[in-house]
Amino acid sequence: MGSIVKSIRIDKKTLSEVESLLQTKKETFSSLTSELIAESVKMRKCPGIVFVDGPAGRRARIEGTGIDVWELVSAYQELNNNLSALKKAFHWLTDRQIMAAIGYAKTYPEEIKRLIKMNKAWSKEKAHAELPFARKKG
């Protein structure tokens, strides 16, 4: 996806906060600001979803949980898109949390499909090759 140059005004406090984030990341001001805006738009379109850093990059997560959207959607697919079964399997989640994840996946299907596919690509052999420290000793 291409990018477009736009000029925006940012108040000093926000600019300072963005610049402080840059000290902990190896990004440019432009790339970080673009990421922040994109995530903000997604969170506004899909209340109940937040974004977190992880080994595979930033991911959409169900607010108030440690569950990424792709994880819940993958389970939903494994349950043949049976909402009742999903609610039983994730009984500790509220209806609002479940629907937020499903809504996000419907709004951004390619992102979720990519993460599910990436997860399914892992095998025991691939994990041992790429994560030798995770091998069981003995």
PDB file of C-alpha atoms in Angstrom:
ATOM      1  CA  MET A   1       0.000   0.000   0.000  1.00  0.00           C
ATOM      2  CA  GLY A   2       1.399   3.381  -0.990  1.00  0.00           C
ATOM      3  CA  SER A   3       1.654   6.428   1.159  1.00  0.00           C
ATOM      4  CA  ILE A   4       0.658  10.041   0.648  1.00  0.00           C
ATOM      5  CA  VAL A   5       2.420  13.065   2.059  1.00  0.00           C
ATOM      6  CA  LYS A   6       0.157  15.215   4.241  1.00  0.00           C
ATOM      7  CA  SER A   7       0.948  18.107   6.520  1.00  0.00           C
ATOM      8  CA  ILE A   8      -0.706  18.072   9.948  1.00  0.00           C
ATOM      9  CA  ARG A   9      -0.501  20.201  13.056  1.00  0.00           C
ATOM     10  CA  ILE A  10       0.363  18.418  16.302  1.00  0.00           C
ATOM     11  CA  ASP A  11       0.219  20.072  19.705  1.00  0.00           C
ATOM     12  CA  LYS A  12       3.529  20.220  21.596  1.00  0.00           C
ATOM     13  CA  LYS A  13       2.510  17.702  24.269  1.00  0.00           C
ATOM     14  CA  THR A  14       1.495  15.059  21.718  1.00  0.00           C
ATOM     15  CA  LEU A  15       4.640  15.690  19.688  1.00  0.00           C
ATOM     16  CA  SER A  16       6.742  15.226  22.814  1.00  0.00           C
ATOM     17  CA  GLU A  17       4.968  11.943  23.614  1.00  0.00           C
ATOM     18  CA  VAL A  18       5.473  10.605  20.087  1.00  0.00           C
ATOM     19  CA  GLU A  19       9.138  11.591  20.191  1.00  0.00           C
ATOM     20  CA  SER A  20       9.558   9.806  23.538  1.00  0.00           C
ATOM     21  CA  LEU A  21       8.114   6.638  21.945  1.00  0.00           C
ATOM     22  CA  LEU A  22      10.735   6.945  19.214  1.00  0.00           C
ATOM     23  CA  GLN A  23      13.492   6.604  21.810  1.00  0.00           C
ATOM     24  CA  THR A  24      12.357   3.035  22.537  1.00  0.00           C
ATOM     25  CA  LYS A  25      11.729   2.025  18.906  1.00  0.00           C
ATOM     26  CA  LYS A  26      13.852   1.863  15.802  1.00  0.00           C
ATOM     27  CA  GLU A  27      11.397   3.698  13.573  1.00  0.00           C
ATOM     28  CA  THR A  28      11.135   7.033  11.889  1.00  0.00           C
ATOM     29  CA  PHE A  29       8.791   9.733  13.117  1.00  0.00           C
ATOM     30  CA  SER A  30       6.743   9.290   9.948  1.00  0.00           C
ATOM     31  CA  SER A  31       6.383   5.499  10.229  1.00  0.00           C
ATOM     32  CA  LEU A  32       5.523   5.600  13.941  1.00  0.00           C
ATOM     33  CA  THR A  33       3.001   8.403  13.510  1.00  0.00           C
ATOM     34  CA  SER A  34       1.408   6.593  10.573  1.00  0.00           C
ATOM     35  CA  GLU A  35       1.133   3.403  12.680  1.00  0.00           C
ATOM     36  CA  LEU A  36      -0.397   5.333  15.589  1.00  0.00           C
ATOM     37  CA  ILE A  37      -2.979   6.955  13.337  1.00  0.00           C
ATOM     38  CA  ALA A  38      -3.881   3.632  11.675  1.00  0.00           C
ATOM     39  CA  GLU A  39      -4.334   1.939  15.062  1.00  0.00           C
ATOM     40  CA  SER A  40      -6.363   4.848  16.373  1.00  0.00           C
ATOM     41  CA  VAL A  41      -8.714   4.625  13.382  1.00  0.00           C
ATOM     42  CA  LYS A  42      -9.093   0.854  13.893  1.00  0.00           C
ATOM     43  CA  MET A  43      -9.817   1.266  17.617  1.00  0.00           C
ATOM     44  CA  ARG A  44     -12.386   3.946  16.908  1.00  0.00           C
ATOM     45  CA  LYS A  45     -14.072   1.742  14.284  1.00  0.00           C
ATOM     46  CA  CYS A  46     -13.895  -1.333  16.565  1.00  0.00           C
ATOM     47  CA  PRO A  47     -14.362  -0.394  20.244  1.00  0.00           C
ATOM     48  CA  GLY A  48     -13.031  -3.033  22.622  1.00  0.00           C
ATOM     49  CA  ILE A  49      -9.881  -3.690  20.595  1.00  0.00           C
ATOM     50  CA  VAL A  50      -6.399  -2.498  21.577  1.00  0.00           C
ATOM     51  CA  PHE A  51      -2.959  -3.029  20.062  1.00  0.00           C
ATOM     52  CA  VAL A  52       0.066  -4.710  21.640  1.00  0.00           C
ATOM     53  CA  ASP A  53       3.663  -5.432  20.684  1.00  0.00           C
ATOM     54  CA  GLY A  54       4.866  -8.989  20.337  1.00  0.00           C
ATOM     55  CA  PRO A  55       7.409 -11.180  18.571  1.00  0.00           C
ATOM     56  CA  ALA A  56       5.346 -11.075  15.362  1.00  0.00           C
ATOM     57  CA  GLY A  57       4.884  -7.296  15.523  1.00  0.00           C
ATOM     58  CA  ARG A  58       1.872  -5.309  16.676  1.00  0.00           C
ATOM     59  CA  ARG A  59      -1.406  -7.160  16.918  1.00  0.00           C
ATOM     60  CA  ALA A  60      -5.031  -6.455  17.676  1.00  0.00           C
ATOM     61  CA  ARG A  61      -6.019  -7.780  21.105  1.00  0.00           C
ATOM     62  CA  ILE A  62      -9.325  -8.007  22.933  1.00  0.00           C
ATOM     63  CA  GLU A  63      -9.304  -5.225  25.529  1.00  0.00           C
ATOM     64  CA  GLY A  64      -8.877  -6.435  29.105  1.00  0.00           C
ATOM     65  CA  THR A  65      -7.534  -9.846  28.072  1.00  0.00           C
ATOM     66  CA  GLY A  66      -4.344 -11.473  26.861  1.00  0.00           C
ATOM     67  CA  ILE A  67      -6.155 -12.863  23.820  1.00  0.00           C
ATOM     68  CA  ASP A  68      -5.298 -11.637  20.347  1.00  0.00           C
ATOM     69  CA  VAL A  69      -8.202 -11.249  17.941  1.00  0.00           C
ATOM     70  CA  TRP A  70      -6.730 -13.834  15.562  1.00  0.00           C
ATOM     71  CA  GLU A  71      -6.610 -16.413  18.379  1.00  0.00           C
ATOM     72  CA  LEU A  72     -10.315 -16.079  19.150  1.00  0.00           C
ATOM     73  CA  VAL A  73     -11.240 -16.039  15.461  1.00  0.00           C
ATOM     74  CA  SER A  74      -9.117 -19.126  14.810  1.00  0.00           C
ATOM     75  CA  ALA A  75     -10.947 -20.945  17.617  1.00  0.00           C
ATOM     76  CA  TYR A  76     -14.270 -19.723  16.205  1.00  0.00           C
ATOM     77  CA  GLN A  77     -13.353 -21.176  12.810  1.00  0.00           C
ATOM     78  CA  GLU A  78     -12.295 -24.467  14.428  1.00  0.00           C
ATOM     79  CA  LEU A  79     -15.751 -24.559  16.046  1.00  0.00           C
ATOM     80  CA  ASN A  80     -17.391 -24.162  12.598  1.00  0.00           C
ATOM     81  CA  ASN A  81     -18.357 -20.551  13.376  1.00  0.00           C
ATOM     82  CA  ASN A  82     -20.676 -21.752  16.147  1.00  0.00           C
ATOM     83  CA  LEU A  83     -21.110 -18.730  18.413  1.00  0.00           C
ATOM     84  CA  SER A  84     -22.646 -20.739  21.269  1.00  0.00           C
ATOM     85  CA  ALA A  85     -19.704 -23.149  21.268  1.00  0.00           C
ATOM     86  CA  LEU A  86     -17.275 -20.217  21.167  1.00  0.00           C
ATOM     87  CA  LYS A  87     -18.970 -18.595  24.158  1.00  0.00           C
ATOM     88  CA  LYS A  88     -18.699 -21.889  26.073  1.00  0.00           C
ATOM     89  CA  ALA A  89     -15.045 -22.319  25.139  1.00  0.00           C
ATOM     90  CA  PHE A  90     -14.258 -18.738  26.206  1.00  0.00           C
ATOM     91  CA  HIS A  91     -16.797 -18.550  29.044  1.00  0.00           C
ATOM     92  CA  TRP A  92     -14.812 -15.893  30.909  1.00  0.00           C
ATOM     93  CA  LEU A  93     -15.178 -13.389  28.052  1.00  0.00           C
ATOM     94  CA  THR A  94     -18.180 -11.116  27.892  1.00  0.00           C
ATOM     95  CA  ASP A  95     -20.465 -11.023  24.867  1.00  0.00           C
ATOM     96  CA  ARG A  96     -19.102  -7.533  24.198  1.00  0.00           C
ATOM     97  CA  GLN A  97     -15.512  -8.808  24.097  1.00  0.00           C
ATOM     98  CA  ILE A  98     -16.375 -11.707  21.788  1.00  0.00           C
ATOM     99  CA  MET A  99     -18.377  -9.506  19.438  1.00  0.00           C
ATOM    100  CA  ALA A 100     -15.610  -6.886  19.400  1.00  0.00           C
ATOM    101  CA  ALA A 101     -13.148  -9.520  18.160  1.00  0.00           C
ATOM    102  CA  ILE A 102     -15.530 -10.939  15.575  1.00  0.00           C
ATOM    103  CA  GLY A 103     -16.401  -7.429  14.415  1.00  0.00           C
ATOM    104  CA  TYR A 104     -12.732  -6.528  14.072  1.00  0.00           C
ATOM    105  CA  ALA A 105     -12.079  -9.692  12.048  1.00  0.00           C
ATOM    106  CA  LYS A 106     -14.959  -8.837   9.717  1.00  0.00           C
ATOM    107  CA  THR A 107     -13.669  -5.294   9.306  1.00  0.00           C
ATOM    108  CA  TYR A 108     -10.016  -6.307   8.758  1.00  0.00           C
ATOM    109  CA  PRO A 109     -10.225  -9.884   7.399  1.00  0.00           C
ATOM    110  CA  GLU A 110      -6.911  -9.904   5.534  1.00  0.00           C
ATOM    111  CA  GLU A 111      -4.968  -8.953   8.661  1.00  0.00           C
ATOM    112  CA  ILE A 112      -6.599 -11.744  10.681  1.00  0.00           C
ATOM    113  CA  LYS A 113      -6.237 -14.326   7.888  1.00  0.00           C
ATOM    114  CA  ARG A 114      -2.519 -13.498   7.618  1.00  0.00           C
ATOM    115  CA  LEU A 115      -1.956 -14.010  11.356  1.00  0.00           C
ATOM    116  CA  ILE A 116      -3.922 -17.271  11.445  1.00  0.00           C
ATOM    117  CA  LYS A 117      -1.977 -18.548   8.429  1.00  0.00           C
ATOM    118  CA  MET A 118       1.311 -17.527  10.025  1.00  0.00           C
ATOM    119  CA  ASN A 119       0.389 -19.415  13.207  1.00  0.00           C
ATOM    120  CA  LYS A 120      -0.681 -22.540  11.313  1.00  0.00           C
ATOM    121  CA  ALA A 121       2.668 -22.563   9.503  1.00  0.00           C
ATOM    122  CA  TRP A 122       4.404 -23.499  12.762  1.00  0.00           C
ATOM    123  CA  SER A 123       5.288 -27.149  13.216  1.00  0.00           C
ATOM    124  CA  LYS A 124       7.263 -28.981  15.876  1.00  0.00           C
ATOM    125  CA  GLU A 125      10.214 -29.150  13.474  1.00  0.00           C
ATOM    126  CA  LYS A 126      10.044 -25.447  12.604  1.00  0.00           C
ATOM    127  CA  ALA A 127       9.813 -24.519  16.291  1.00  0.00           C
ATOM    128  CA  HIS A 128      12.875 -26.651  17.106  1.00  0.00           C
ATOM    129  CA  ALA A 129      14.827 -25.138  14.217  1.00  0.00           C
ATOM    130  CA  GLU A 130      13.942 -21.526  15.000  1.00  0.00           C
ATOM    131  CA  LEU A 131      13.656 -21.782  18.801  1.00  0.00           C
ATOM    132  CA  PRO A 132      16.316 -24.298  19.879  1.00  0.00           C
ATOM    133  CA  PHE A 133      16.209 -22.990  23.463  1.00  0.00           C
ATOM    134  CA  ALA A 134      12.583 -24.162  23.701  1.00  0.00           C
ATOM    135  CA  ARG A 135      13.464 -27.812  23.163  1.00  0.00           C
ATOM    136  CA  LYS A 136      12.656 -30.219  25.937  1.00  0.00           C
ATOM    137  CA  LYS A 137      15.845 -31.453  27.585  1.00  0.00           C
ATOM    138  CA  GLY A 138      16.421 -35.142  28.265  1.00  0.00           C
TER     139      GLY A 138
END
